[in-house]
Each structure stands twice: as C-alpha cells, then as structure tokens.
C-alpha cells in the first residue's frame, strides 16, 4: 500500500474526524454499488478502505508516524530471538555472542497479522489476528478464507451481527504450547464504515433525502435495507429531522431479536422557482405560523 495519508488525500496532522470524513466522501464516490463493473473503481475503493482501516488504528498510526512500521504494517527493523549458543564461526566475547543467522527473524504478515508477545518470548498457545470486515458482511454474516502464519488457509464463519472489536475464537488452530498441544487462534473483528448506514447496537440509522413536495404532501418512497429496498410511508406535513422507524429492518444477530432501521428525513429544496417563491410570500402573509418560542427572542 502507498502512503495511507496520500491515499485519502490527507495531511499527517489530520484529526480522526478528518480521516472519517475523507473516507466517507471517497467511499461514496468509488463504492462498487455505484460503479457496477468498473474494476478501477473497485480497486480504488479497496485501497481507500485499507488506508482508512490503517489510520483509524491509533497504535498503527503512531508507529507509522514514528517510522517504526511501513504502510503495510511491517516493522522497519529486524527482531532477534535469543540463541542458546553461537553458531559455527561465532565469536565468543563480542556483544552479539550467542546469536546465529538462524536467530534472526522477521514476522511480516499483510492483512491478518499474528501478534507476538515480544521478540524473546517462546511461542504462546494463542495466536492473535485482526480482520477488516465490510459492513454488510458483519451485518449479514459471511465465510472468509484467511491465511495463517504457518502457511495454512482456513475458512472462518462470521456470525450475523458481529460487533466491532468482537473476538472470534478458533479452537486448536494456534501455535503449539510447551506441552506440544495446539492453542487457539483469536481474530479481532474491525468493521469498515458504510457510506449509507450507521450502526447503533443492532439498530441501523439512515438519512433519507426527500423533496419539499414529499414532505408537505406525504409520499411512499423506496429505502435501502440490509435485505434490499422496501417501501416507506412518509406522512404529510413531515418536518426535516423527523425520524421514522422500520421495525425489524436493522441487524438480525445469530441470537436475539432483530434491530430496527431508523430513517431521518432530510428535506432538499428545489432549484430556484419564481412561481413557488411568489406563492410562499403570499402564503406567509395570509397564513403565518411560528416555530420558535420566547427563548429565541
């Protein structure tokens, strides 16, 4: 990956809000749903998502800014493990006595990265990875194939409604412990943001643009959900900011009831219209109404 700041068009002093805003803007532009069949847009969407996932991790961002890791998360220096004795030709009294070339290792892993407990630690029974997951996969569940550090590939079942930061345990798939028995693999899920939906537990929130006429007269419009679009009834005389609920159209977890979809109405005014402006001026005189209380005087 190239510089994640460049990928999102940001400066290095960008705030967390700046990073999220830049990602949302670019994700809307290059999202596969809006660029069907466009392989370049799909690649761009993947790159900006990878960059966002990298920069939203405060520890990775700190290490990158300090030059400790590169843009792929790989360390910029080798780590050393302690050797029991010097190899052939090793000196006996220098500061590097007791190390051989076989002791030098570099634990480079792109995508899912195994976490070690330190350069001198023995292999632990548990191995830790982080998985970046698209919003829809987290909501509806999926099966993802992942590659482990030992070269094996395994299929991981992602349960419906998995939460950001939730840990998936794969028993018996980790490194061997001191007793020779394999430990577990623990995968921490990081969910990518969605350009349309925001998650609140198992509920989803969506902002729906509507016309002035739809707000005043009422209408039936189609709105997206995790399972396809459905019809939403907008009552007449709806104000901007009004929240409508679609029961059961949020996230349906593996256990427990499904959440709801909360739709916030956003009224978008039409282009300048002299006839409409004239009508409203007359109407404001003959049928005035107040929306502000005395606290605004």
PDB file of C-alpha atoms in Angstrom:
ATOM      1  CA  UNK A   1       0.000   0.000   0.000  1.00  0.00           C
ATOM      2  CA  UNK A   2       1.191   3.518  -0.744  1.00  0.00           C
ATOM      3  CA  UNK A   3       1.183   6.216   1.918  1.00  0.00           C
ATOM      4  CA  UNK A   4      -2.255   5.991   3.617  1.00  0.00           C
ATOM      5  CA  UNK A   5      -2.408   9.764   4.054  1.00  0.00           C
ATOM      6  CA  UNK A   6      -1.892  10.244   0.306  1.00  0.00           C
ATOM      7  CA  UNK A   7      -4.479   7.547  -0.398  1.00  0.00           C
ATOM      8  CA  UNK A   8      -7.124   9.576   1.453  1.00  0.00           C
ATOM      9  CA  UNK A   9      -5.814  12.993   0.387  1.00  0.00           C
ATOM     10  CA  UNK A  10      -4.895  13.970   3.940  1.00  0.00           C
ATOM     11  CA  UNK A  11      -2.056  15.697   5.759  1.00  0.00           C
ATOM     12  CA  UNK A  12      -0.247  13.908   8.570  1.00  0.00           C
ATOM     13  CA  UNK A  13      -1.806  16.166  11.210  1.00  0.00           C
ATOM     14  CA  UNK A  14      -5.338  15.168  10.160  1.00  0.00           C
ATOM     15  CA  UNK A  15      -7.747  14.563  13.041  1.00  0.00           C
ATOM     16  CA  UNK A  16      -9.804  11.393  13.494  1.00  0.00           C
ATOM     17  CA  UNK A  17     -12.843  13.328  12.260  1.00  0.00           C
ATOM     18  CA  UNK A  18     -10.904  14.440   9.150  1.00  0.00           C
ATOM     19  CA  UNK A  19      -9.944  10.822   8.424  1.00  0.00           C
ATOM     20  CA  UNK A  20     -13.511   9.569   8.760  1.00  0.00           C
ATOM     21  CA  UNK A  21     -14.892  12.438   6.653  1.00  0.00           C
ATOM     22  CA  UNK A  22     -12.352  11.818   3.872  1.00  0.00           C
ATOM     23  CA  UNK A  23     -13.124   8.103   3.846  1.00  0.00           C
ATOM     24  CA  UNK A  24     -16.885   8.625   3.683  1.00  0.00           C
ATOM     25  CA  UNK A  25     -16.510  11.084   0.799  1.00  0.00           C
ATOM     26  CA  UNK A  26     -14.280   8.759  -1.223  1.00  0.00           C
ATOM     27  CA  UNK A  27     -16.249   5.616  -0.316  1.00  0.00           C
ATOM     28  CA  UNK A  28     -19.446   7.137  -1.698  1.00  0.00           C
ATOM     29  CA  UNK A  29     -17.662   8.051  -4.925  1.00  0.00           C
ATOM     30  CA  UNK A  30     -15.958   4.699  -5.530  1.00  0.00           C
ATOM     31  CA  UNK A  31     -18.375   2.254  -3.840  1.00  0.00           C
ATOM     32  CA  UNK A  32     -18.921  -0.846  -6.054  1.00  0.00           C
ATOM     33  CA  UNK A  33     -22.710  -0.389  -5.869  1.00  0.00           C
ATOM     34  CA  UNK A  34     -22.330   2.983  -7.582  1.00  0.00           C
ATOM     35  CA  UNK A  35     -19.737   1.762 -10.119  1.00  0.00           C
ATOM     36  CA  UNK A  36     -21.012  -1.612 -11.289  1.00  0.00           C
ATOM     37  CA  UNK A  37     -18.447  -3.398 -13.457  1.00  0.00           C
ATOM     38  CA  UNK A  38     -15.788  -0.711 -13.011  1.00  0.00           C
ATOM     39  CA  UNK A  39     -12.676  -2.616 -11.904  1.00  0.00           C
ATOM     40  CA  UNK A  40     -10.645   0.566 -11.409  1.00  0.00           C
ATOM     41  CA  UNK A  41     -13.276   1.981  -9.047  1.00  0.00           C
ATOM     42  CA  UNK A  42     -13.383  -1.334  -7.174  1.00  0.00           C
ATOM     43  CA  UNK A  43      -9.597  -1.279  -6.773  1.00  0.00           C
ATOM     44  CA  UNK A  44      -9.711   2.352  -5.619  1.00  0.00           C
ATOM     45  CA  UNK A  45     -12.439   1.531  -3.086  1.00  0.00           C
ATOM     46  CA  UNK A  46     -10.343  -1.341  -1.747  1.00  0.00           C
ATOM     47  CA  UNK A  47      -7.257   0.894  -1.452  1.00  0.00           C
ATOM     48  CA  UNK A  48      -9.016   3.709   0.399  1.00  0.00           C
ATOM     49  CA  UNK A  49     -10.694   1.216   2.733  1.00  0.00           C
ATOM     50  CA  UNK A  50      -7.315  -0.328   3.535  1.00  0.00           C
ATOM     51  CA  UNK A  51      -5.855   3.133   4.175  1.00  0.00           C
ATOM     52  CA  UNK A  52      -8.769   4.096   6.429  1.00  0.00           C
ATOM     53  CA  UNK A  53      -8.534   0.849   8.399  1.00  0.00           C
ATOM     54  CA  UNK A  54      -4.820   1.535   8.890  1.00  0.00           C
ATOM     55  CA  UNK A  55      -5.179   5.157  10.056  1.00  0.00           C
ATOM     56  CA  UNK A  56      -8.161   4.588  12.353  1.00  0.00           C
ATOM     57  CA  UNK A  57      -5.987   2.203  14.374  1.00  0.00           C
ATOM     58  CA  UNK A  58      -4.308   4.719  16.685  1.00  0.00           C
ATOM     59  CA  UNK A  59      -1.442   2.373  17.580  1.00  0.00           C
ATOM     60  CA  UNK A  60      -0.619   1.609  13.930  1.00  0.00           C
ATOM     61  CA  UNK A  61      -0.852   5.289  13.051  1.00  0.00           C
ATOM     62  CA  UNK A  62       1.514   6.227  15.893  1.00  0.00           C
ATOM     63  CA  UNK A  63       4.018   3.546  14.868  1.00  0.00           C
ATOM     64  CA  UNK A  64       3.836   4.623  11.205  1.00  0.00           C
ATOM     65  CA  UNK A  65       4.273   8.311  12.043  1.00  0.00           C
ATOM     66  CA  UNK A  66       7.304   7.406  14.182  1.00  0.00           C
ATOM     67  CA  UNK A  67       8.852   5.364  11.371  1.00  0.00           C
ATOM     68  CA  UNK A  68       8.559   2.085  13.276  1.00  0.00           C
ATOM     69  CA  UNK A  69       6.470   0.333  10.584  1.00  0.00           C
ATOM     70  CA  UNK A  70       5.813   0.822   6.881  1.00  0.00           C
ATOM     71  CA  UNK A  71       2.460   1.383   5.163  1.00  0.00           C
ATOM     72  CA  UNK A  72       1.775  -2.365   5.155  1.00  0.00           C
ATOM     73  CA  UNK A  73       2.327  -2.595   8.903  1.00  0.00           C
ATOM     74  CA  UNK A  74       5.660  -4.359   8.581  1.00  0.00           C
ATOM     75  CA  UNK A  75       8.407  -3.447  11.077  1.00  0.00           C
ATOM     76  CA  UNK A  76      11.231  -1.337   9.671  1.00  0.00           C
ATOM     77  CA  UNK A  77      13.841  -3.317  11.606  1.00  0.00           C
ATOM     78  CA  UNK A  78      14.511  -6.984  12.326  1.00  0.00           C
ATOM     79  CA  UNK A  79      13.768  -8.509  15.707  1.00  0.00           C
ATOM     80  CA  UNK A  80      16.124 -11.030  17.277  1.00  0.00           C
ATOM     81  CA  UNK A  81      15.464 -14.150  19.294  1.00  0.00           C
ATOM     82  CA  UNK A  82      17.905 -15.400  21.901  1.00  0.00           C
ATOM     83  CA  UNK A  83      20.121 -18.299  20.779  1.00  0.00           C
ATOM     84  CA  UNK A  84      21.269 -20.981  23.166  1.00  0.00           C
ATOM     85  CA  UNK A  85      24.797 -20.903  21.757  1.00  0.00           C
ATOM     86  CA  UNK A  86      26.821 -19.383  18.978  1.00  0.00           C
ATOM     87  CA  UNK A  87      26.637 -20.978  15.560  1.00  0.00           C
ATOM     88  CA  UNK A  88      29.616 -22.165  13.563  1.00  0.00           C
ATOM     89  CA  UNK A  89      32.244 -19.445  13.378  1.00  0.00           C
ATOM     90  CA  UNK A  90      30.556 -17.298  16.020  1.00  0.00           C
ATOM     91  CA  UNK A  91      32.833 -15.242  18.236  1.00  0.00           C
ATOM     92  CA  UNK A  92      32.760 -15.880  21.942  1.00  0.00           C
ATOM     93  CA  UNK A  93      33.165 -12.450  23.502  1.00  0.00           C
ATOM     94  CA  UNK A  94      31.522  -9.829  21.273  1.00  0.00           C
ATOM     95  CA  UNK A  95      28.268  -8.085  22.048  1.00  0.00           C
ATOM     96  CA  UNK A  96      26.446 -10.407  19.613  1.00  0.00           C
ATOM     97  CA  UNK A  97      27.847 -13.640  21.018  1.00  0.00           C
ATOM     98  CA  UNK A  98      25.183 -16.304  21.318  1.00  0.00           C
ATOM     99  CA  UNK A  99      23.365 -15.318  18.106  1.00  0.00           C
ATOM    100  CA  UNK A 100      23.486 -17.097  14.765  1.00  0.00           C
ATOM    101  CA  UNK A 101      21.989 -16.120  11.447  1.00  0.00           C
ATOM    102  CA  UNK A 102      19.140 -18.541  12.104  1.00  0.00           C
ATOM    103  CA  UNK A 103      18.154 -16.488  15.139  1.00  0.00           C
ATOM    104  CA  UNK A 104      17.186 -13.502  13.013  1.00  0.00           C
ATOM    105  CA  UNK A 105      13.549 -13.428  12.028  1.00  0.00           C
ATOM    106  CA  UNK A 106      11.072 -11.013  10.524  1.00  0.00           C
ATOM    107  CA  UNK A 107       7.418 -11.651  11.245  1.00  0.00           C
ATOM    108  CA  UNK A 108       5.873  -9.984   8.205  1.00  0.00           C
ATOM    109  CA  UNK A 109       2.187 -10.580   7.609  1.00  0.00           C
ATOM    110  CA  UNK A 110      -0.111  -8.361   5.484  1.00  0.00           C
ATOM    111  CA  UNK A 111      -3.871  -8.314   6.066  1.00  0.00           C
ATOM    112  CA  UNK A 112      -4.183 -10.595   9.076  1.00  0.00           C
ATOM    113  CA  UNK A 113      -1.154 -10.179  11.331  1.00  0.00           C
ATOM    114  CA  UNK A 114      -0.189 -12.531  14.127  1.00  0.00           C
ATOM    115  CA  UNK A 115       0.666 -10.775  17.361  1.00  0.00           C
ATOM    116  CA  UNK A 116       3.754 -11.926  19.224  1.00  0.00           C
ATOM    117  CA  UNK A 117       4.325 -11.396  22.895  1.00  0.00           C
ATOM    118  CA  UNK A 118       7.821  -9.988  22.379  1.00  0.00           C
ATOM    119  CA  UNK A 119      10.980 -10.823  20.451  1.00  0.00           C
ATOM    120  CA  UNK A 120      12.377 -13.142  23.126  1.00  0.00           C
ATOM    121  CA  UNK A 121       9.181 -14.960  24.098  1.00  0.00           C
ATOM    122  CA  UNK A 122       8.548 -18.638  23.433  1.00  0.00           C
ATOM    123  CA  UNK A 123       5.616 -19.365  21.082  1.00  0.00           C
ATOM    124  CA  UNK A 124       2.380 -18.935  23.008  1.00  0.00           C
ATOM    125  CA  UNK A 125      -0.625 -21.266  22.701  1.00  0.00           C
ATOM    126  CA  UNK A 126      -2.791 -18.413  21.453  1.00  0.00           C
ATOM    127  CA  UNK A 127      -2.185 -16.515  18.213  1.00  0.00           C
ATOM    128  CA  UNK A 128      -3.933 -13.195  17.612  1.00  0.00           C
ATOM    129  CA  UNK A 129      -5.036 -11.670  14.313  1.00  0.00           C
ATOM    130  CA  UNK A 130      -7.069  -8.664  13.220  1.00  0.00           C
ATOM    131  CA  UNK A 131      -9.629  -8.963  10.410  1.00  0.00           C
ATOM    132  CA  UNK A 132     -11.028  -5.987   8.497  1.00  0.00           C
ATOM    133  CA  UNK A 133     -14.635  -6.777   7.593  1.00  0.00           C
ATOM    134  CA  UNK A 134     -17.040  -4.972   5.222  1.00  0.00           C
ATOM    135  CA  UNK A 135     -20.114  -3.542   6.944  1.00  0.00           C
ATOM    136  CA  UNK A 136     -22.560  -5.813   5.064  1.00  0.00           C
ATOM    137  CA  UNK A 137     -20.599  -8.979   5.921  1.00  0.00           C
ATOM    138  CA  UNK A 138     -20.684  -8.035   9.595  1.00  0.00           C
ATOM    139  CA  UNK A 139     -24.434  -7.423   9.436  1.00  0.00           C
ATOM    140  CA  UNK A 140     -25.479 -10.481   7.406  1.00  0.00           C
ATOM    141  CA  UNK A 141     -22.708 -12.940   8.232  1.00  0.00           C
ATOM    142  CA  UNK A 142     -20.198 -14.462   5.838  1.00  0.00           C
ATOM    143  CA  UNK A 143     -17.456 -17.025   5.422  1.00  0.00           C
ATOM    144  CA  UNK A 144     -13.961 -15.650   4.891  1.00  0.00           C
ATOM    145  CA  UNK A 145     -10.845 -17.618   3.984  1.00  0.00           C
ATOM    146  CA  UNK A 146      -7.791 -16.441   5.896  1.00  0.00           C
ATOM    147  CA  UNK A 147      -4.127 -17.392   5.696  1.00  0.00           C
ATOM    148  CA  UNK A 148      -2.263 -18.172   8.895  1.00  0.00           C
ATOM    149  CA  UNK A 149       1.407 -17.509   9.561  1.00  0.00           C
ATOM    150  CA  UNK A 150       2.235 -21.209   9.263  1.00  0.00           C
ATOM    151  CA  UNK A 151       1.017 -21.269   5.651  1.00  0.00           C
ATOM    152  CA  UNK A 152      -2.365 -22.887   6.277  1.00  0.00           C
ATOM    153  CA  UNK A 153      -5.603 -21.396   4.940  1.00  0.00           C
ATOM    154  CA  UNK A 154      -8.825 -21.874   6.869  1.00  0.00           C
ATOM    155  CA  UNK A 155     -12.445 -20.814   6.394  1.00  0.00           C
ATOM    156  CA  UNK A 156     -13.783 -18.613   9.182  1.00  0.00           C
ATOM    157  CA  UNK A 157     -17.537 -18.327   9.735  1.00  0.00           C
ATOM    158  CA  UNK A 158     -18.522 -14.762  10.578  1.00  0.00           C
ATOM    159  CA  UNK A 159     -21.743 -14.789  12.623  1.00  0.00           C
ATOM    160  CA  UNK A 160     -24.575 -12.403  11.748  1.00  0.00           C
ATOM    161  CA  UNK A 161     -24.446  -9.191  13.723  1.00  0.00           C
ATOM    162  CA  UNK A 162     -20.810  -9.478  14.795  1.00  0.00           C
ATOM    163  CA  UNK A 163     -19.726  -6.343  16.659  1.00  0.00           C
ATOM    164  CA  UNK A 164     -16.690  -4.148  16.027  1.00  0.00           C
ATOM    165  CA  UNK A 165     -13.932  -5.352  18.350  1.00  0.00           C
ATOM    166  CA  UNK A 166     -15.567  -8.748  18.913  1.00  0.00           C
ATOM    167  CA  UNK A 167     -13.159 -11.692  19.120  1.00  0.00           C
ATOM    168  CA  UNK A 168     -13.765 -14.923  17.188  1.00  0.00           C
ATOM    169  CA  UNK A 169     -12.000 -17.943  18.695  1.00  0.00           C
ATOM    170  CA  UNK A 170     -10.812 -20.864  16.554  1.00  0.00           C
ATOM    171  CA  UNK A 171     -10.006 -23.666  18.955  1.00  0.00           C
ATOM    172  CA  UNK A 172      -6.963 -25.825  18.279  1.00  0.00           C
ATOM    173  CA  UNK A 173      -5.760 -23.753  15.311  1.00  0.00           C
ATOM    174  CA  UNK A 174      -2.992 -21.823  17.066  1.00  0.00           C
ATOM    175  CA  UNK A 175       0.686 -22.385  17.826  1.00  0.00           C
ATOM    176  CA  UNK A 176       1.861 -25.380  19.836  1.00  0.00           C
ATOM    177  CA  UNK A 177       2.336 -24.764  23.532  1.00  0.00           C
ATOM    178  CA  UNK A 178       5.174 -26.028  25.701  1.00  0.00           C
ATOM    179  CA  UNK A 179       3.291 -29.306  26.100  1.00  0.00           C
ATOM    180  CA  UNK A 180       3.045 -29.710  22.327  1.00  0.00           C
ATOM    181  CA  UNK A 181      -0.699 -29.217  22.139  1.00  0.00           C
ATOM    182  CA  UNK A 182      -2.013 -26.528  19.744  1.00  0.00           C
ATOM    183  CA  UNK A 183      -3.577 -23.440  21.224  1.00  0.00           C
ATOM    184  CA  UNK A 184      -6.290 -21.236  19.795  1.00  0.00           C
ATOM    185  CA  UNK A 185      -6.443 -18.547  17.141  1.00  0.00           C
ATOM    186  CA  UNK A 186      -8.219 -15.359  18.216  1.00  0.00           C
ATOM    187  CA  UNK A 187      -9.430 -12.996  15.488  1.00  0.00           C
ATOM    188  CA  UNK A 188     -10.433  -9.450  16.447  1.00  0.00           C
ATOM    189  CA  UNK A 189     -13.023  -8.052  14.031  1.00  0.00           C
ATOM    190  CA  UNK A 190     -12.735  -4.464  12.795  1.00  0.00           C
ATOM    191  CA  UNK A 191     -15.804  -3.341  10.830  1.00  0.00           C
ATOM    192  CA  UNK A 192     -15.418  -0.917   7.935  1.00  0.00           C
ATOM    193  CA  UNK A 193     -17.848   2.044   7.915  1.00  0.00           C
ATOM    194  CA  UNK A 194     -20.678   2.107   5.379  1.00  0.00           C
ATOM    195  CA  UNK A 195     -21.446   5.171   3.231  1.00  0.00           C
ATOM    196  CA  UNK A 196     -25.206   4.876   3.924  1.00  0.00           C
ATOM    197  CA  UNK A 197     -25.796   3.159   7.257  1.00  0.00           C
ATOM    198  CA  UNK A 198     -24.628   3.884  10.773  1.00  0.00           C
ATOM    199  CA  UNK A 199     -24.863   1.178  13.400  1.00  0.00           C
ATOM    200  CA  UNK A 200     -26.246   1.567  16.918  1.00  0.00           C
ATOM    201  CA  UNK A 201     -26.104  -1.871  18.534  1.00  0.00           C
ATOM    202  CA  UNK A 202     -28.400  -3.970  16.338  1.00  0.00           C
ATOM    203  CA  UNK A 203     -30.263  -0.885  15.115  1.00  0.00           C
ATOM    204  CA  UNK A 204     -29.330   0.926  11.915  1.00  0.00           C
ATOM    205  CA  UNK A 205     -29.665   4.626  11.110  1.00  0.00           C
ATOM    206  CA  UNK A 206     -30.093   6.127   7.653  1.00  0.00           C
ATOM    207  CA  UNK A 207     -30.548   9.699   6.389  1.00  0.00           C
ATOM    208  CA  UNK A 208     -33.154   9.883   3.598  1.00  0.00           C
ATOM    209  CA  UNK A 209     -33.261  12.919   1.259  1.00  0.00           C
ATOM    210  CA  UNK A 210     -36.842  13.879   0.295  1.00  0.00           C
ATOM    211  CA  UNK A 211     -38.340  16.681  -1.777  1.00  0.00           C
ATOM    212  CA  UNK A 212     -40.307  19.595  -0.366  1.00  0.00           C
ATOM    213  CA  UNK A 213     -43.423  18.195  -2.038  1.00  0.00           C
ATOM    214  CA  UNK A 214     -42.950  14.773  -0.433  1.00  0.00           C
ATOM    215  CA  UNK A 215     -42.544  16.422   2.968  1.00  0.00           C
ATOM    216  CA  UNK A 216     -45.682  18.576   2.592  1.00  0.00           C
ATOM    217  CA  UNK A 217     -47.982  16.163   0.759  1.00  0.00           C
ATOM    218  CA  UNK A 218     -46.665  12.837   2.005  1.00  0.00           C
ATOM    219  CA  UNK A 219     -45.347  10.043  -0.204  1.00  0.00           C
ATOM    220  CA  UNK A 220     -44.291   6.423  -0.462  1.00  0.00           C
ATOM    221  CA  UNK A 221     -40.592   6.038  -1.281  1.00  0.00           C
ATOM    222  CA  UNK A 222     -38.149   3.136  -1.517  1.00  0.00           C
ATOM    223  CA  UNK A 223     -35.363   2.974   1.048  1.00  0.00           C
ATOM    224  CA  UNK A 224     -32.401   0.557   1.196  1.00  0.00           C
ATOM    225  CA  UNK A 225     -32.061  -2.040   3.948  1.00  0.00           C
ATOM    226  CA  UNK A 226     -29.626  -4.878   4.585  1.00  0.00           C
ATOM    227  CA  UNK A 227     -32.029  -7.202   2.715  1.00  0.00           C
ATOM    228  CA  UNK A 228     -32.918  -4.978  -0.235  1.00  0.00           C
ATOM    229  CA  UNK A 229     -35.113  -1.903  -0.645  1.00  0.00           C
ATOM    230  CA  UNK A 230     -38.540  -1.598   0.997  1.00  0.00           C
ATOM    231  CA  UNK A 231     -41.353   0.946   0.795  1.00  0.00           C
ATOM    232  CA  UNK A 232     -41.534   3.653   3.460  1.00  0.00           C
ATOM    233  CA  UNK A 233     -44.616   5.789   4.047  1.00  0.00           C
ATOM    234  CA  UNK A 234     -43.787   9.466   4.633  1.00  0.00           C
ATOM    235  CA  UNK A 235     -46.711  11.165   6.404  1.00  0.00           C
ATOM    236  CA  UNK A 236     -47.931  14.518   5.099  1.00  0.00           C
ATOM    237  CA  UNK A 237     -46.538  17.630   6.815  1.00  0.00           C
ATOM    238  CA  UNK A 238     -43.307  15.888   7.816  1.00  0.00           C
ATOM    239  CA  UNK A 239     -40.570  18.193   9.083  1.00  0.00           C
ATOM    240  CA  UNK A 240     -36.888  17.824   8.321  1.00  0.00           C
ATOM    241  CA  UNK A 241     -35.205  15.768  11.018  1.00  0.00           C
ATOM    242  CA  UNK A 242     -38.271  13.625  11.659  1.00  0.00           C
ATOM    243  CA  UNK A 243     -37.321  10.025  12.420  1.00  0.00           C
ATOM    244  CA  UNK A 244     -39.378   7.123  11.066  1.00  0.00           C
ATOM    245  CA  UNK A 245     -38.912   3.525  12.175  1.00  0.00           C
ATOM    246  CA  UNK A 246     -38.916   0.360  10.090  1.00  0.00           C
ATOM    247  CA  UNK A 247     -39.388  -2.377  12.666  1.00  0.00           C
ATOM    248  CA  UNK A 248     -37.138  -5.412  12.322  1.00  0.00           C
ATOM    249  CA  UNK A 249     -35.156  -3.944   9.407  1.00  0.00           C
ATOM    250  CA  UNK A 250     -31.944  -3.493  11.363  1.00  0.00           C
ATOM    251  CA  UNK A 251     -29.395  -6.220  12.053  1.00  0.00           C
ATOM    252  CA  UNK A 252     -30.640  -9.724  12.872  1.00  0.00           C
ATOM    253  CA  UNK A 253     -27.995 -11.342  15.125  1.00  0.00           C
ATOM    254  CA  UNK A 254     -27.459 -15.095  15.469  1.00  0.00           C
ATOM    255  CA  UNK A 255     -29.441 -14.987  18.707  1.00  0.00           C
ATOM    256  CA  UNK A 256     -31.955 -12.452  19.934  1.00  0.00           C
ATOM    257  CA  UNK A 257     -34.428 -10.184  18.125  1.00  0.00           C
ATOM    258  CA  UNK A 258     -33.590  -8.142  15.048  1.00  0.00           C
ATOM    259  CA  UNK A 259     -32.946  -4.438  15.450  1.00  0.00           C
ATOM    260  CA  UNK A 260     -34.853  -1.645  13.716  1.00  0.00           C
ATOM    261  CA  UNK A 261     -33.964   0.798  10.942  1.00  0.00           C
ATOM    262  CA  UNK A 262     -34.374   4.457  11.931  1.00  0.00           C
ATOM    263  CA  UNK A 263     -34.778   6.796   8.949  1.00  0.00           C
ATOM    264  CA  UNK A 264     -34.105  10.522   9.438  1.00  0.00           C
ATOM    265  CA  UNK A 265     -35.801  12.757   6.864  1.00  0.00           C
ATOM    266  CA  UNK A 266     -33.726  15.442   5.165  1.00  0.00           C
ATOM    267  CA  UNK A 267     -35.722  17.931   3.095  1.00  0.00           C
ATOM    268  CA  UNK A 268     -33.944  19.073  -0.072  1.00  0.00           C
ATOM    269  CA  UNK A 269     -35.347  22.290  -1.558  1.00  0.00           C
ATOM    270  CA  UNK A 270     -35.964  22.529  -5.319  1.00  0.00           C
ATOM    271  CA  UNK A 271     -33.962  24.810  -7.623  1.00  0.00           C
ATOM    272  CA  UNK A 272     -34.983  28.479  -7.640  1.00  0.00           C
ATOM    273  CA  UNK A 273     -38.640  28.715  -8.745  1.00  0.00           C
ATOM    274  CA  UNK A 274     -40.171  32.196  -9.094  1.00  0.00           C
ATOM    275  CA  UNK A 275     -43.753  30.913  -9.109  1.00  0.00           C
ATOM    276  CA  UNK A 276     -43.189  28.930  -5.907  1.00  0.00           C
ATOM    277  CA  UNK A 277     -41.429  31.862  -4.235  1.00  0.00           C
ATOM    278  CA  UNK A 278     -44.321  34.206  -5.085  1.00  0.00           C
ATOM    279  CA  UNK A 279     -46.845  31.740  -3.690  1.00  0.00           C
ATOM    280  CA  UNK A 280     -44.878  31.297  -0.456  1.00  0.00           C
ATOM    281  CA  UNK A 281     -44.524  35.049   0.069  1.00  0.00           C
ATOM    282  CA  UNK A 282     -48.282  35.490  -0.186  1.00  0.00           C
ATOM    283  CA  UNK A 283     -48.865  32.444   1.979  1.00  0.00           C
ATOM    284  CA  UNK A 284     -46.526  33.741   4.688  1.00  0.00           C
ATOM    285  CA  UNK A 285     -48.722  36.841   4.983  1.00  0.00           C
ATOM    286  CA  UNK A 286     -52.139  35.173   4.874  1.00  0.00           C
ATOM    287  CA  UNK A 287     -51.241  32.018   6.846  1.00  0.00           C
ATOM    288  CA  UNK A 288     -48.278  32.835   9.109  1.00  0.00           C
ATOM    289  CA  UNK A 289     -47.176  30.401  11.807  1.00  0.00           C
ATOM    290  CA  UNK A 290     -44.474  30.435  14.497  1.00  0.00           C
ATOM    291  CA  UNK A 291     -41.938  27.705  15.199  1.00  0.00           C
ATOM    292  CA  UNK A 292     -39.715  29.497  17.760  1.00  0.00           C
ATOM    293  CA  UNK A 293     -40.595  30.102  21.386  1.00  0.00           C
ATOM    294  CA  UNK A 294     -39.813  33.148  23.558  1.00  0.00           C
ATOM    295  CA  UNK A 295     -36.383  31.738  24.417  1.00  0.00           C
ATOM    296  CA  UNK A 296     -35.296  32.760  20.903  1.00  0.00           C
ATOM    297  CA  UNK A 297     -36.401  36.402  21.298  1.00  0.00           C
TER     298      UNK A 297
END
